[in-house]
């Protein structure tokens, strides 16, 4: 699946976001190496810190379905922003737990342009498993 199609999945799923507080829907589409696409949306809570972002929803759903480190090929993120919407820092950390540093992360903007970055570009010098 190419990045335009993956982004389209992220764009479509946005309508399922639960965003009564921010009114800022986000959709994520995670491509697995076996070709499966798993989507996620942000799910907010009246206790705002309990909110889960779209990217983490997608990763956690994949893990719950049995996918493991090494199974992830790319992720696309879509929000209604003028500029490219990047994953928050907590989501970057969660992506770093399961995805390789060279995995593509696709961002988009209101012009529907796609910016392709690697996870390492988004999160350089990541805190991962360190030898002790
Ligand atoms: N949010 C995401 O779902 N993903 C991002 O990449 C950035 C932020 C959500 C969290 C919250 O529900 C809303 O957007 C506003 O911060």
Coordinates of C-alpha atoms and ligand atoms in Angstrom, one line a residue:
X1 CA 0.0 0.0 0.0
X2 CA 1.4 3.4 -0.9
X3 CA 1.5 6.4 1.4
X4 CA -1.4 8.2 -0.2
X5 CA -3.7 5.3 0.4
X6 CA -2.5 4.8 4.0
X7 CA -3.1 8.5 4.6
X8 CA -6.6 8.2 3.2
X9 CA -7.3 5.5 5.8
X10 CA -6.0 7.9 8.6
X11 CA -8.2 10.7 7.2
X12 CA -11.3 8.5 7.0
X13 CA -11.1 7.1 10.5
X14 CA -10.8 10.6 12.0
X15 CA -14.6 10.8 12.1
X16 CA -14.7 8.1 14.8
X17 CA -12.5 10.2 17.2
X18 CA -14.0 10.9 20.6
X19 CA -13.1 14.5 21.1
X20 CA -15.8 16.4 23.1
X21 CA -13.1 18.5 24.9
X22 CA -10.6 19.5 22.3
X23 CA -12.8 19.1 19.2
X24 CA -9.6 18.1 17.5
X25 CA -10.0 14.8 15.8
X26 CA -7.0 12.8 14.8
X27 CA -6.7 9.6 12.8
X28 CA -3.8 7.2 12.5
X29 CA -3.3 4.3 10.1
X30 CA -0.6 1.8 10.9
X31 CA 0.7 -0.4 8.1
X32 CA 1.9 -3.9 9.1
X33 CA 4.5 -5.8 7.2
X34 CA 1.9 -8.4 6.3
X35 CA -0.2 -5.7 4.6
X36 CA -2.8 -5.3 7.3
X37 CA -3.8 -1.7 8.2
X38 CA -4.8 -1.0 11.7
X39 CA -6.4 2.4 12.4
X40 CA -6.7 4.4 15.6
X41 CA -8.4 7.7 16.8
X42 CA -7.9 9.9 19.8
X43 CA -10.2 9.0 22.7
X44 CA -10.5 11.8 25.2
X45 CA -11.6 11.8 28.9
X46 CA -13.1 14.4 31.2
X47 CA -9.9 13.8 33.2
X48 CA -7.9 15.1 30.3
X49 CA -4.7 13.3 31.2
X50 CA -6.5 10.0 30.6
X51 CA -6.8 10.9 26.9
X52 CA -5.2 8.5 24.4
X53 CA -3.9 9.8 21.1
X54 CA -4.7 8.3 17.7
X55 CA -1.2 6.9 17.2
X56 CA -1.1 5.1 20.5
X57 CA -4.6 3.7 19.9
X58 CA -3.4 2.2 16.6
X59 CA -0.2 0.7 18.2
X60 CA -2.0 -0.7 21.2
X61 CA -4.7 -2.2 19.0
X62 CA -2.0 -3.9 16.9
X63 CA -0.3 -5.3 20.0
X64 CA -3.7 -6.6 21.3
X65 CA -4.1 -8.3 17.9
X66 CA -0.8 -10.1 18.4
X67 CA 1.6 -8.0 16.4
X68 CA 5.1 -7.6 17.8
X69 CA 8.2 -5.5 17.4
X70 CA 9.5 -5.8 13.9
X71 CA 6.0 -6.2 12.4
X72 CA 5.4 -2.5 11.7
X73 CA 6.1 -0.9 8.3
X74 CA 4.7 2.7 8.4
X75 CA 2.3 5.0 10.1
X76 CA 0.2 7.9 8.7
X77 CA -1.3 10.6 10.9
X78 CA -4.1 13.0 9.9
X79 CA -5.6 16.0 11.8
X80 CA -7.4 19.1 10.6
X81 CA -4.3 21.4 10.8
X82 CA -2.9 24.0 8.4
X83 CA 0.6 22.7 8.9
X84 CA 1.9 19.1 9.1
X85 CA 0.6 17.4 12.4
X86 CA 3.4 15.5 14.1
X87 CA 2.9 12.9 16.8
X88 CA 3.2 14.1 20.4
X89 CA 6.2 13.2 22.3
X90 CA 4.5 10.4 24.3
X91 CA 3.4 8.8 21.0
X92 CA 7.0 9.1 19.6
X93 CA 8.2 7.2 22.7
X94 CA 5.6 4.5 22.2
X95 CA 6.4 4.2 18.5
X96 CA 10.1 3.8 19.5
X97 CA 9.2 0.9 21.7
X98 CA 7.8 -1.2 18.8
X99 CA 9.0 0.3 15.5
X100 CA 12.5 0.6 14.0
X101 CA 14.2 4.0 13.9
X102 CA 14.1 4.0 10.0
X103 CA 10.3 3.4 9.9
X104 CA 8.5 6.0 7.8
X105 CA 6.1 8.3 9.5
X106 CA 3.7 10.2 7.1
X107 CA 2.3 13.6 8.2
X108 CA -0.2 15.7 6.3
X109 CA -1.5 19.2 6.2
X110 CA -4.6 21.1 5.0
X111 CA -3.3 21.0 1.4
X112 CA -3.2 17.2 1.7
X113 CA 0.5 17.2 1.1
X114 CA 2.4 14.3 2.7
X115 CA 5.7 14.8 4.6
X116 CA 7.7 11.7 5.0
X117 CA 10.0 11.5 8.0
X118 CA 11.6 8.6 9.8
X119 CA 10.9 7.8 13.4
X120 CA 14.6 8.6 14.2
X121 CA 14.1 12.1 12.7
X122 CA 11.1 12.6 15.0
X123 CA 12.8 11.2 18.0
X124 CA 16.6 11.3 17.8
X125 CA 18.7 9.8 20.6
X126 CA 15.6 7.9 21.8
X127 CA 15.4 6.3 25.3
X128 CA 15.2 2.6 24.4
X129 CA 16.6 -0.6 25.9
X130 CA 20.0 0.4 27.1
X131 CA 22.7 -2.0 28.2
X132 CA 23.3 -2.0 31.9
Ligands
LIG1 N1 -3.6 14.1 19.6 C1 -3.4 13.0 18.8 O1 -4.3 12.1 18.9 N2 -2.3 12.8 18.1 C2 -1.4 13.7 17.9 O2 -0.4 13.5 17.2 C3 -1.4 15.0 18.6 C4 -2.5 15.1 19.6 C5 -4.8 14.4 20.3 C6 -4.8 14.4 21.8 C7 -6.0 15.2 22.1 O3 -7.2 14.4 22.0 C8 -6.1 16.2 21.0 O4 -5.3 15.7 19.9 C9 -5.6 17.6 21.3 O5 -4.4 17.6 21.9

